[in-house]
Coordinates of C-alpha atoms in Angstrom, one line a residue:
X1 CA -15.2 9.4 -6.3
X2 CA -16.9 6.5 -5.2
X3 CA -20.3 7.5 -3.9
X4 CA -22.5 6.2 -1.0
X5 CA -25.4 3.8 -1.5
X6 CA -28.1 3.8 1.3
X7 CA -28.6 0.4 3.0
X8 CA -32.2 1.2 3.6
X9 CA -34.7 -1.6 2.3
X10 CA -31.4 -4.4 2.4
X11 CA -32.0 -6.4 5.1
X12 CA -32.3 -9.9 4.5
X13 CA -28.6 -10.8 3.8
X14 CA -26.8 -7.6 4.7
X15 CA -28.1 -7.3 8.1
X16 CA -27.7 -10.6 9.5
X17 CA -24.1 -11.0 7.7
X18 CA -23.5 -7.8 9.9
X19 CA -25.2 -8.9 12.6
X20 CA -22.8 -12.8 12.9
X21 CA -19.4 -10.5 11.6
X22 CA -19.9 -7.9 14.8
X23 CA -20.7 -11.0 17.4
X24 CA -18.1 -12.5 15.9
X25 CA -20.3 -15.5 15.1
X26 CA -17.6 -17.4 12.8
X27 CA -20.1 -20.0 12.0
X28 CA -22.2 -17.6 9.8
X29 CA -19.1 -17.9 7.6
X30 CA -18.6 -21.6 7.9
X31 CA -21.2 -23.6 8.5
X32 CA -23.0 -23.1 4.7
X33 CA -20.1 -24.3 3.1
X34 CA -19.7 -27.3 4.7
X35 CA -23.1 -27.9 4.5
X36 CA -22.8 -28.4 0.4
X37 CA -20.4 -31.3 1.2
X38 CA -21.2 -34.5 -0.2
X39 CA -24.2 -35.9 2.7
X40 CA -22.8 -37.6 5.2
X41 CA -19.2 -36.8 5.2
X42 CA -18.4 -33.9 7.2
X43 CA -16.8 -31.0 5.9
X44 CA -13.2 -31.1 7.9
X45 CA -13.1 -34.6 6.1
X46 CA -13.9 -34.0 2.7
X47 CA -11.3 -32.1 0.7
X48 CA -12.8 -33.1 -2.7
X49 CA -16.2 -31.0 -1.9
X50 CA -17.8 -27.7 -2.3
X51 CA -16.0 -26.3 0.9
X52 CA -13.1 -27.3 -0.8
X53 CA -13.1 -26.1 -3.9
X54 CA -14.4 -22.4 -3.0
X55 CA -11.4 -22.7 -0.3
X56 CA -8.7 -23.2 -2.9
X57 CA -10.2 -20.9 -5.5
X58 CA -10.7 -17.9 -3.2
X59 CA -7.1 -18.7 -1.1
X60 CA -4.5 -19.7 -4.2
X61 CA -6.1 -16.5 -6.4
X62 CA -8.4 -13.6 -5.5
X63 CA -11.6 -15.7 -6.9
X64 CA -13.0 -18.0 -9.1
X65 CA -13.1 -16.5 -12.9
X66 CA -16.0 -19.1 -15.3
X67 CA -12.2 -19.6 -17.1
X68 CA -10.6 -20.7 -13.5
X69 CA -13.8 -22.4 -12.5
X70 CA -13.6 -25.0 -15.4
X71 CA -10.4 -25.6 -15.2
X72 CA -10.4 -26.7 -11.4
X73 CA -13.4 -28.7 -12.7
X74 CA -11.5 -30.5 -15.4
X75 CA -9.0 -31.6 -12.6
X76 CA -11.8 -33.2 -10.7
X77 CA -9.9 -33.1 -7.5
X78 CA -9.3 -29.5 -5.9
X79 CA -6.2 -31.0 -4.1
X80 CA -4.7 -31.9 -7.2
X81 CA -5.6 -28.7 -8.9
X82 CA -3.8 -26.3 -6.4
X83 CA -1.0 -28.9 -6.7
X84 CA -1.2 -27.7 -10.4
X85 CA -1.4 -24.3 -9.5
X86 CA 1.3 -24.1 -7.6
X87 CA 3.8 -25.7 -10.5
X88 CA 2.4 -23.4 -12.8
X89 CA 2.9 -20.1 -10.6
X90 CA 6.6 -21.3 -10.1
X91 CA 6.8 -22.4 -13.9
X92 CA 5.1 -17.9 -14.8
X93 CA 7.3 -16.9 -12.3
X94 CA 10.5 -17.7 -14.0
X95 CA 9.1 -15.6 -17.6
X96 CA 8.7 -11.9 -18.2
X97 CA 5.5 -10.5 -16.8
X98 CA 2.6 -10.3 -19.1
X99 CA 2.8 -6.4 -18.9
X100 CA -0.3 -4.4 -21.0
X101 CA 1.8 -2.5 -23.5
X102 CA 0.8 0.7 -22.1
X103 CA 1.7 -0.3 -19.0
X104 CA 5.1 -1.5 -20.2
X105 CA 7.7 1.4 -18.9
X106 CA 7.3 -0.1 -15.4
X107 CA 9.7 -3.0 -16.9
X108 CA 12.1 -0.8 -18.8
X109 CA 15.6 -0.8 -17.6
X110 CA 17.2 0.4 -14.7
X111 CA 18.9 3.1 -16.1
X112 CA 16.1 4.2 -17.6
X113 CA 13.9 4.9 -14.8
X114 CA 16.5 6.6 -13.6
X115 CA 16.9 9.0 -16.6
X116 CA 13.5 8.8 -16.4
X117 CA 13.4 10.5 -12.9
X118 CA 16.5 13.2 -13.5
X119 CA 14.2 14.6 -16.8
X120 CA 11.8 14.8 -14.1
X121 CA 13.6 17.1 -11.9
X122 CA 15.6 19.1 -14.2
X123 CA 11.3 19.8 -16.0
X124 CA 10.7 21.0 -12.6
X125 CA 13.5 23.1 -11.9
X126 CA 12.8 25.0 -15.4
X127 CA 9.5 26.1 -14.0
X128 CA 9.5 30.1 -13.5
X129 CA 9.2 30.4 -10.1
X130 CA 5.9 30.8 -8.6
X131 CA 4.2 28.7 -11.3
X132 CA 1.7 26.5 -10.0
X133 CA 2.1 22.8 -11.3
X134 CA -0.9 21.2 -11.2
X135 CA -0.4 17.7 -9.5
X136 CA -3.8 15.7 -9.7
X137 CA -3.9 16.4 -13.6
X138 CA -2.1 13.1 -14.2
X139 CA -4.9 11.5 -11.3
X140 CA -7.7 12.8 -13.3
X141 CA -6.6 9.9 -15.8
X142 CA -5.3 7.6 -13.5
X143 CA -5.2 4.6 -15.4
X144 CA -5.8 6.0 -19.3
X145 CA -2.0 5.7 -20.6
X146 CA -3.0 6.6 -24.3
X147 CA -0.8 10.0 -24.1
X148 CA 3.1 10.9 -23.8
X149 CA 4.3 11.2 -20.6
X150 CA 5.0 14.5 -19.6
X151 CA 8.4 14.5 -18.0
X152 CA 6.6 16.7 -14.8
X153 CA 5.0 13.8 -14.1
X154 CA 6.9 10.8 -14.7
X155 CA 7.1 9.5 -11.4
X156 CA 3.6 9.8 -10.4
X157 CA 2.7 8.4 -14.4
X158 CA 5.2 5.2 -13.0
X159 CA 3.1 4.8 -9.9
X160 CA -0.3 4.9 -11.2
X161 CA 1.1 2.1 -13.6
X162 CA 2.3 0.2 -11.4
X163 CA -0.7 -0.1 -9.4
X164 CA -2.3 -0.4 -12.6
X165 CA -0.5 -3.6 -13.2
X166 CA -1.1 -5.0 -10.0
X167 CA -5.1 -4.5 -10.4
X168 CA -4.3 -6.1 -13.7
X169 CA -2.6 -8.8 -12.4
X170 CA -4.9 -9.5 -9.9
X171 CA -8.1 -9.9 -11.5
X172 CA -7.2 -10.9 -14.7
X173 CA -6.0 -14.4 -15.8
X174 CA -5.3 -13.8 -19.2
X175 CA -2.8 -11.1 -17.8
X176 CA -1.4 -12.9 -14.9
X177 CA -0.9 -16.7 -13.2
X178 CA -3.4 -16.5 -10.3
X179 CA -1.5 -18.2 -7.1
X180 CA 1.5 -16.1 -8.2
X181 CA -0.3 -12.9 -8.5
X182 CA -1.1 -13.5 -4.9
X183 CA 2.5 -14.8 -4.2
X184 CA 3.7 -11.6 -6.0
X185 CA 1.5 -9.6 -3.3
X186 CA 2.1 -11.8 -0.3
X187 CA 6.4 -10.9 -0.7
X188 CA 6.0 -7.2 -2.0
X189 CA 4.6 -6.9 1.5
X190 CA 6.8 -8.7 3.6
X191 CA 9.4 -6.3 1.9
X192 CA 7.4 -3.1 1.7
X193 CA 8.7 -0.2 0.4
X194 CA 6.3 3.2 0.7
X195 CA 5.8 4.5 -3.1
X196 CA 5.3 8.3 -2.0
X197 CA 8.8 8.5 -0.9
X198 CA 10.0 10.4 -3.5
X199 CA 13.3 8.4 -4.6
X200 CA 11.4 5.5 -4.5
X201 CA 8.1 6.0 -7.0
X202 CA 9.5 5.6 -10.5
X203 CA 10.9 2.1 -9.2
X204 CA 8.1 0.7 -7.1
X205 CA 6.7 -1.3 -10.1
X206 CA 10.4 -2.8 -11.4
X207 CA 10.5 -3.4 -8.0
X208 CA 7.4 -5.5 -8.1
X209 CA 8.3 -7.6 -11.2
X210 CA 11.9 -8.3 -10.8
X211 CA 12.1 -8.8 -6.8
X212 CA 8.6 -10.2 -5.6
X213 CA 7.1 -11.6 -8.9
X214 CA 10.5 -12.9 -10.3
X215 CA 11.1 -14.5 -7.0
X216 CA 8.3 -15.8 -5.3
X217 CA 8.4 -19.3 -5.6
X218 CA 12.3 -19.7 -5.8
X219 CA 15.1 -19.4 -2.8
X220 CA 14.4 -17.1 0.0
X221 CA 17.9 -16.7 0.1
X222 CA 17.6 -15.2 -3.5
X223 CA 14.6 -13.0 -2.5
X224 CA 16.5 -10.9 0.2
X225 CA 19.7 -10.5 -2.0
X226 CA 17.3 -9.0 -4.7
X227 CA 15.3 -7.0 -2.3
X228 CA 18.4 -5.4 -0.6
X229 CA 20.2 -4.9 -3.7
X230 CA 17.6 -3.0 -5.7
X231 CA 16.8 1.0 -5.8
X232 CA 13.1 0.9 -4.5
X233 CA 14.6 -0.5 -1.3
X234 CA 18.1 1.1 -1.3
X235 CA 16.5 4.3 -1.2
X236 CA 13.3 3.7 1.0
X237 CA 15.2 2.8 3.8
X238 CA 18.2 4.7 3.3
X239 CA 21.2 2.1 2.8
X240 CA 22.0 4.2 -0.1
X241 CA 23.7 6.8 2.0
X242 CA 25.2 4.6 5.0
X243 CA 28.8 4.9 4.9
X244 CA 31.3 4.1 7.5
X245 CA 32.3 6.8 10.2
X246 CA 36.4 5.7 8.9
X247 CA 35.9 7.2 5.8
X248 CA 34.8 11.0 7.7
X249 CA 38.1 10.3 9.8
X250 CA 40.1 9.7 6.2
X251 CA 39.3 13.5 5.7
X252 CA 36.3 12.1 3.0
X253 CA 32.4 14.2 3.1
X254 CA 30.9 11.3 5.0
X255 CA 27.1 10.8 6.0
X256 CA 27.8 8.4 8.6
X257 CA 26.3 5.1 9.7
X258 CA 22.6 4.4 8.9
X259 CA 21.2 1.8 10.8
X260 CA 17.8 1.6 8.9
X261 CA 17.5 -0.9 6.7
X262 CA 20.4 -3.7 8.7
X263 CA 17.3 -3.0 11.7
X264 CA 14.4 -3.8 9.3
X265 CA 16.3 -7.0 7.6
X266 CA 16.7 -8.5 10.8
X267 CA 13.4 -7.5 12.4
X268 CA 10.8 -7.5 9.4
X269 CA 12.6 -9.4 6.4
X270 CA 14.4 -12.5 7.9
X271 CA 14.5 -13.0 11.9
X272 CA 11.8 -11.7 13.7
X273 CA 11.6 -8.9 16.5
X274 CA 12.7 -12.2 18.9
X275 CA 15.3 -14.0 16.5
X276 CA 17.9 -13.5 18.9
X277 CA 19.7 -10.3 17.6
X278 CA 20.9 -7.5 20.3
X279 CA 21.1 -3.4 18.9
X280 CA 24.9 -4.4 18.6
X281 CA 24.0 -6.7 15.8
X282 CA 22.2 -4.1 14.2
X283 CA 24.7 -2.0 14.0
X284 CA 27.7 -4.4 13.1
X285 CA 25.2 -5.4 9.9
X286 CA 25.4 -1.3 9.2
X287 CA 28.8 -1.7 9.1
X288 CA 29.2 -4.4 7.0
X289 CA 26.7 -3.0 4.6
X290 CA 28.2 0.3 4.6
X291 CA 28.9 1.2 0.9
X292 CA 25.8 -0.9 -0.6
X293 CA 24.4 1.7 -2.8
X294 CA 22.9 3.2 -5.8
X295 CA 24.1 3.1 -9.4
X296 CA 22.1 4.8 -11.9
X297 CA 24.2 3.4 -15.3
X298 CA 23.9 0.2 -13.9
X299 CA 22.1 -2.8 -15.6
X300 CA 20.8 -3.6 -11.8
X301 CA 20.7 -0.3 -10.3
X302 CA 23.1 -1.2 -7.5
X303 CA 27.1 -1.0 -6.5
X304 CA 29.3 -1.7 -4.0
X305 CA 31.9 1.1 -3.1
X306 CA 35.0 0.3 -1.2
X307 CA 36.1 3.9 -0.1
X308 CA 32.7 3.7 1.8
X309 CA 32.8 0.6 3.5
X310 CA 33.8 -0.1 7.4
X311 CA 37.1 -1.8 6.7
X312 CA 38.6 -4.5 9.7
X313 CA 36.2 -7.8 11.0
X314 CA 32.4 -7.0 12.3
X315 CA 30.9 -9.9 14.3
X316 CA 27.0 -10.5 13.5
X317 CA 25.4 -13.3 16.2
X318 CA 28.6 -14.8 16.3
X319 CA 29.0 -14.4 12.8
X320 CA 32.8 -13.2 11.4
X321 CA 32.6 -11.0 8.7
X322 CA 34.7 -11.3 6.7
X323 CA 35.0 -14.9 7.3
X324 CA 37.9 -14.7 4.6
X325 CA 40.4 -13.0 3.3
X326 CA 38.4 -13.4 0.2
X327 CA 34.9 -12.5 1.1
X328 CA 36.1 -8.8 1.8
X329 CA 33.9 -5.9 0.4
X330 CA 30.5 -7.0 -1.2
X331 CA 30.7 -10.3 -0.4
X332 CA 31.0 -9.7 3.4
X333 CA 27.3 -8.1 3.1
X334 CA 26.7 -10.9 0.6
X335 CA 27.6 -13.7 3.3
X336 CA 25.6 -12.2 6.4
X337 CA 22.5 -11.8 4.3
X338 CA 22.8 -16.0 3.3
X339 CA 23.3 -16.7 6.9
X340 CA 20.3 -14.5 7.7
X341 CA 17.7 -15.4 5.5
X342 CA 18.6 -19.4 6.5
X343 CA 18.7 -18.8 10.2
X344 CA 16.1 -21.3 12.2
X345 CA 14.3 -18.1 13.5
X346 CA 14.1 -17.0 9.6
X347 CA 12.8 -20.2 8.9
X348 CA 9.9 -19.9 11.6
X349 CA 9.0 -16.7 10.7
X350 CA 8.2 -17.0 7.5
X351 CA 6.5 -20.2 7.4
X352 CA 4.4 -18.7 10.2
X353 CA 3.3 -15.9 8.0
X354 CA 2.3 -18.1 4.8
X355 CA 0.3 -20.4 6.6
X356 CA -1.7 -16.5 8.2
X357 CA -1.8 -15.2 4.4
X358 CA -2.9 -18.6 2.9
X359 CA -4.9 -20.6 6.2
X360 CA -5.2 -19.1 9.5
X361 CA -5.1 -15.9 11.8
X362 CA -3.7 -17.9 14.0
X363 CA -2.1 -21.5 12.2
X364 CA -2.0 -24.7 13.9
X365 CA 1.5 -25.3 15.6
X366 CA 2.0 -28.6 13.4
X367 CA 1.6 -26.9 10.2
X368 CA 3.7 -24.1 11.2
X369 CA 6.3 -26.5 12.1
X370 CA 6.1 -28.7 9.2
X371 CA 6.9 -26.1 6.8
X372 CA 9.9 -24.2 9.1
X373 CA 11.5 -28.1 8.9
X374 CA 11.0 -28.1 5.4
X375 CA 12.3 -24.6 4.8
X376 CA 15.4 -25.8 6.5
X377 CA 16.0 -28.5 4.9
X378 CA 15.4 -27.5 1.6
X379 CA 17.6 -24.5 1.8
X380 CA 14.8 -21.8 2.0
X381 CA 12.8 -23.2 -1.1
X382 CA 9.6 -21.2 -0.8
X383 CA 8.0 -23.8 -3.7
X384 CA 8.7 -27.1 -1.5
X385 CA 7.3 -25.0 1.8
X386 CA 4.2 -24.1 -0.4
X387 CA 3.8 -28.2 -1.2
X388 CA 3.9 -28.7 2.4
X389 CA 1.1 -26.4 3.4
X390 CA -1.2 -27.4 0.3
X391 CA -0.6 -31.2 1.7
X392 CA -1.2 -30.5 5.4
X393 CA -5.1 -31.3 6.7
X394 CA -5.1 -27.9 8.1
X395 CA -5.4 -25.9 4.3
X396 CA -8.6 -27.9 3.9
X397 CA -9.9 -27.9 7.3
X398 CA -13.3 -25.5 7.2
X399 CA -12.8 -24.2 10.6
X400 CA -10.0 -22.3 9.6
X401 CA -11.6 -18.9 8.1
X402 CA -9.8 -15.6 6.6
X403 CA -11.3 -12.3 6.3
X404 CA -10.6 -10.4 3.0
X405 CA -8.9 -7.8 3.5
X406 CA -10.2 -4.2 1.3
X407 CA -7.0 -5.0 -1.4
X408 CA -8.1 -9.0 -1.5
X409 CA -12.0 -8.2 -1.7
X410 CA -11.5 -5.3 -4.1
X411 CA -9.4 -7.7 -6.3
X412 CA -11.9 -10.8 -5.4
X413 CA -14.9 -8.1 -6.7
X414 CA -13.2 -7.5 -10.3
X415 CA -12.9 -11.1 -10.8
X416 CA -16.3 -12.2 -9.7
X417 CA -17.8 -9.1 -12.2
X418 CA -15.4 -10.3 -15.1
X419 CA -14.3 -7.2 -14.9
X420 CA -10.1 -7.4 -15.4
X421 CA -10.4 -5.4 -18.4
X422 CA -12.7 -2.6 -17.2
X423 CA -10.6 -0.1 -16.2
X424 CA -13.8 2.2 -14.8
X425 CA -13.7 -0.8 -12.4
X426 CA -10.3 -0.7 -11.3
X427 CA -10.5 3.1 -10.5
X428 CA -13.2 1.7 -8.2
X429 CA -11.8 -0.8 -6.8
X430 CA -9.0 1.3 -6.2
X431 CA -10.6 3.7 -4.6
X432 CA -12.2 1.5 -2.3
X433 CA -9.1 -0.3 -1.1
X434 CA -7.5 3.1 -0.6
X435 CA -10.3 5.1 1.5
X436 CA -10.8 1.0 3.6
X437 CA -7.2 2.1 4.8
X438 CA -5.3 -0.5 1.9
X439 CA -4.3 1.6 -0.2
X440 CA -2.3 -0.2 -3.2
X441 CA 1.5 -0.4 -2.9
X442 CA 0.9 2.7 -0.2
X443 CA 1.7 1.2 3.1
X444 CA 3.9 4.0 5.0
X445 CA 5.6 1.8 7.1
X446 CA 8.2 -1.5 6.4
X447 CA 6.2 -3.8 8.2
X448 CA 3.9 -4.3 5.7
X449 CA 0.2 -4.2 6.3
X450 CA -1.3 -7.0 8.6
X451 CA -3.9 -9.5 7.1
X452 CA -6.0 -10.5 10.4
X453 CA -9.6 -10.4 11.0
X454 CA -8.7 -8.3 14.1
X455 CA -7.0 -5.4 11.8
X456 CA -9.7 -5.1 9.3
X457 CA -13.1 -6.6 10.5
X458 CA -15.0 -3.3 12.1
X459 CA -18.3 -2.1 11.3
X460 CA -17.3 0.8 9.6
X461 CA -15.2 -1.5 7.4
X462 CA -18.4 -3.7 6.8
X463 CA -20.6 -1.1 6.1
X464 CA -17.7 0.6 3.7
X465 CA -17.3 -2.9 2.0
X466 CA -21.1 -3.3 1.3
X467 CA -21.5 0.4 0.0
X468 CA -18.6 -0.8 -2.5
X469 CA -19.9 -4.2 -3.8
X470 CA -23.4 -2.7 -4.6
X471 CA -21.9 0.0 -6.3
X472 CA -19.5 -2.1 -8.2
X473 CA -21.1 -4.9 -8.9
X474 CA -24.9 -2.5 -10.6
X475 CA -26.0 -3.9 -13.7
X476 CA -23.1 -6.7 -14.1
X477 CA -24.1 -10.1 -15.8
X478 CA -25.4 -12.9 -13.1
X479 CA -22.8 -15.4 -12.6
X480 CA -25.3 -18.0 -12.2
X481 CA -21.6 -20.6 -11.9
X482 CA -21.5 -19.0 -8.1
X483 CA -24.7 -19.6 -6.6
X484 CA -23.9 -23.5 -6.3
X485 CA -21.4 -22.2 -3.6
X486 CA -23.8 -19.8 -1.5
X487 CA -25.6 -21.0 1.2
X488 CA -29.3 -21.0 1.0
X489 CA -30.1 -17.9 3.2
X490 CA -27.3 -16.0 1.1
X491 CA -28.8 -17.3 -2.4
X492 CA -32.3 -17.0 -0.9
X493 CA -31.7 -13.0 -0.6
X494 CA -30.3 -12.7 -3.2
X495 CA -32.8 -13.9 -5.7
X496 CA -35.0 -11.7 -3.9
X497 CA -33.3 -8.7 -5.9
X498 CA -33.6 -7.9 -9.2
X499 CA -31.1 -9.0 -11.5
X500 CA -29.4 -5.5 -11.9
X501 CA -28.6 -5.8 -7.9
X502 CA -27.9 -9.6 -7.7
X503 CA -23.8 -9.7 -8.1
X504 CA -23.9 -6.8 -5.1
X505 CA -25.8 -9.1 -2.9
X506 CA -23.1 -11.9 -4.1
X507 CA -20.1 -9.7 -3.3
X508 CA -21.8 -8.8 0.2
X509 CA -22.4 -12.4 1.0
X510 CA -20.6 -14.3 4.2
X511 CA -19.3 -16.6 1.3
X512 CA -17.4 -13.5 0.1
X513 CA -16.3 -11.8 3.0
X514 CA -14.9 -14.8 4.3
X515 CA -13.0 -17.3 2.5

């Protein structure tokens, strides 16, 4: 339980940071930063200054750690350093995850996780009936590991690791690369699955390693095969039971068509609500997915049955399928997935929603075009689309400001404390994301959660965020390595406060609301 701190006696920097965010004074956010530019040279001109270096610290991880610090410093150049980031988050990206060992069954194999979840049921189906299980036992040690599992509880013991990990991940960079802990976020998102669906929590954090981590900076292409192919999603949206209507008239037990998951490829994963698909698309993609389904002895947890599959040719936006004799079976579902996640509208979409994760509520058009051409032309590759946005004027321009949202500042808070280790802190910082509305990998729905000012920036929210940072951040070690990049009304107010309070009044600071 994360308790309440009374913001009677803060006013200085708390109440004027409230006071700009509700007006929706923008400036109180950007004008210190560009202020510590080298004199004379404006801040929309200068990539090499301060604006620029807490820009690319604070946008390519969740924050500068002293370790991260020094190395951008070493570089000399922030350009060249998230240049160097971005290699070496493609270069982590291709090797196993960095898992703490207690943390390790989140990576064990598919088959498994699945044994993993039958011991589970068959435990609770040897209960005498009318015994009461006690289900916030395992909570009550949420991230404390150091026992056996008991089989009642494996699936919620696999989702309390896997958020685990991604606290881990996020705040630590002896743990994980920075840019590609944020990648690794950015794409579990924009292919959500909802952990308290019940098939799905044992495989939420595989899913996070082997789909978004393994794939973030590689083919798009790639990304949606592994996404649609894997358990976590096969089961969260249901493809798992779609089979054709042909195989209820063949005298089989047939479930029938499910239309779930073809809807949300087109809609959330690839196209776009407007990329030019009709409901008869939708359901054509059912049908040629029909038979994509779950194999529990299987290395990847997927297979392809035949006897459950709409037979004869489905047409997808003009698309054959099969377009061979050939490419029947898996490979028809196969080939409409390639064609889909390298459509134009594809393309658009998810360059637009980089450049809002990484520079802008709203990106310039020039930017967002830049990287659609070079998704196109470089067959989806998300690395070469990243190198355009880190080379485009509008990453460095100051006038583009993001607003953390509770997962980003909760993360951005462990880092600034040193606190990757301290699992006391992650429980907080958990908590805090989860009661701000974020909770980790909890997001009901398969649109993902939005990251917008407009979504998260409320006074409740501010008030919540400032309660969380003073509580946090009590007694923690000065990082005396972060006042050079507070303004002087925010580093004023906060040498005001005795040391014990000084890294709340950090955290609270426009400088770390904003980025």
């Amino acid at each position: 339980m994360i308790r309440s701190t009374s913001l009677k006696g803060i006013k200085p920097l708390w109440l004027v940071g409230l006071t700009c965010c509700l007006m929706g004074l923008w400036g109180c956010a950007q004008g210190p930063l560009s202020q510590i530019d080298s004199p004379g040279i404006p801040g929309n001109l200068n990539p090499q200054g301060k604006a620029a270096e807490w820009r690319v610290l604070n946008r390519l991880s969740y924050g500068p750690t002293p370790a991260l610090l020094a190395d951008l410093k070493a570089h000399g150049q922030p350009k060249a350093w998230a240049l160097s980031q971005l290699d070496a988050a493609r270069q982590a990206s291709l090797a196993p995850a960095n898992l703490p060992p207690d943390l390790a069954s989140i990576n064990a194999s598919l088959p498994t996780i699945f044994d993993g979840a039958r011991q589970e049921r068959e435990a609770r189906a040897a209960v005498p009936a009318g015994t009461q299980i006690n289900e916030l036992v395992v909570n009550e040690k949420r991230f404390q590991f150091t026992e056996p599992t008991d089989p009642l509880f494996y699936n919620r013991t696999q989702v309390n690791k896997a958020i685990a990990w991604r606290l881990a991940s996020c705040s630590s960079d002896a743990i994980e690369q920075p840019l590609l802990a944020r990648m690794t976020e950015f794409w579990f998102n924009h292919f959500n699955v909802y952990q308290q669906k019940g098939t799905v929590r044992p495989f939420v954090g595989h899913y996070t390693l082997h789909v978004a981590r393994a794939h973030a900076l590689g083919k798009f292409e790639d990304l949606v095969m592994a996404s649609a192919k894997h358990p976590a999603m096969l089961y969260y949206l249901d493809q798992w039971l779609s089979v054709s209507p042909q195989a209820a008239r063949a005298g089989q037990n047939a479930r029938g068509l499910n239309e779930n998951y073809a809807r949300e490829l087109m809609e959330l994963h690839t196209l776009g609500v407007n990329g030019g698909y009709s409901q008869d698309d939708v359901r054509e993609l059912a049908k040629v997915l029909t038979g994509w389904t779950i194999a529990p002895r299987a290395s990847n947890g997927f297979q392809f049955v035949m006897r459950l599959h709409e037979s004869g040719t489905k047409t997808v936006m003009g698309q054959s399928v099969p377009s061979s004799a050939q490419k029947m079976g898996q490979q028809e579902g196969e080939q409409i997935i390639r064609f889909l996640a390298n459509h134009p509208s594809t393309a658009q979409r998810v360059a637009k929603r980089l450049a809002e994760y990484f520079v802008a509520d709203v990106p310039p058009q020039d930017l967002v075009s830049a990287m659609t051409q070079k998704f196109l032309s470089s067959g989806g590759d998300i690395y070469e689309v990243m190198k355009v946005m880190l080379n485009h004027d509008a990453f460095w321009n100051p006038e583009h400001k993001l607003y953390r949202t509770p997962i980003d500042f909760a993360c951005a808070s462990l880092r600034a404390l040193n606190a990757g280790q301290d699992r006391t802190k992650w429980l907080q910082a958990f908590g805090y994301a989860a009661v701000a509305g974020q909770g980790i990998q909890n997001w009901l729905t398969p649109d993902g959660y939005a990251f917008n000012a407009a979504t998260w920036l409320t006074p409740e929210a501010l008030t919540r965020r400032i309660d969380f940072s003073l509580n946090i951040a009590r007694n923690s070690p000065e990082r005396s390595d972060l006042y050079g990049y507070l303004s002087d009304s925010s580093l004023q107010a906060v040498m005001k406060q005795p040391p014990a309070q000084r890294m709340g009044f950090v955290l609270g600071s426009s400088e770390f609301v904003f980025k």
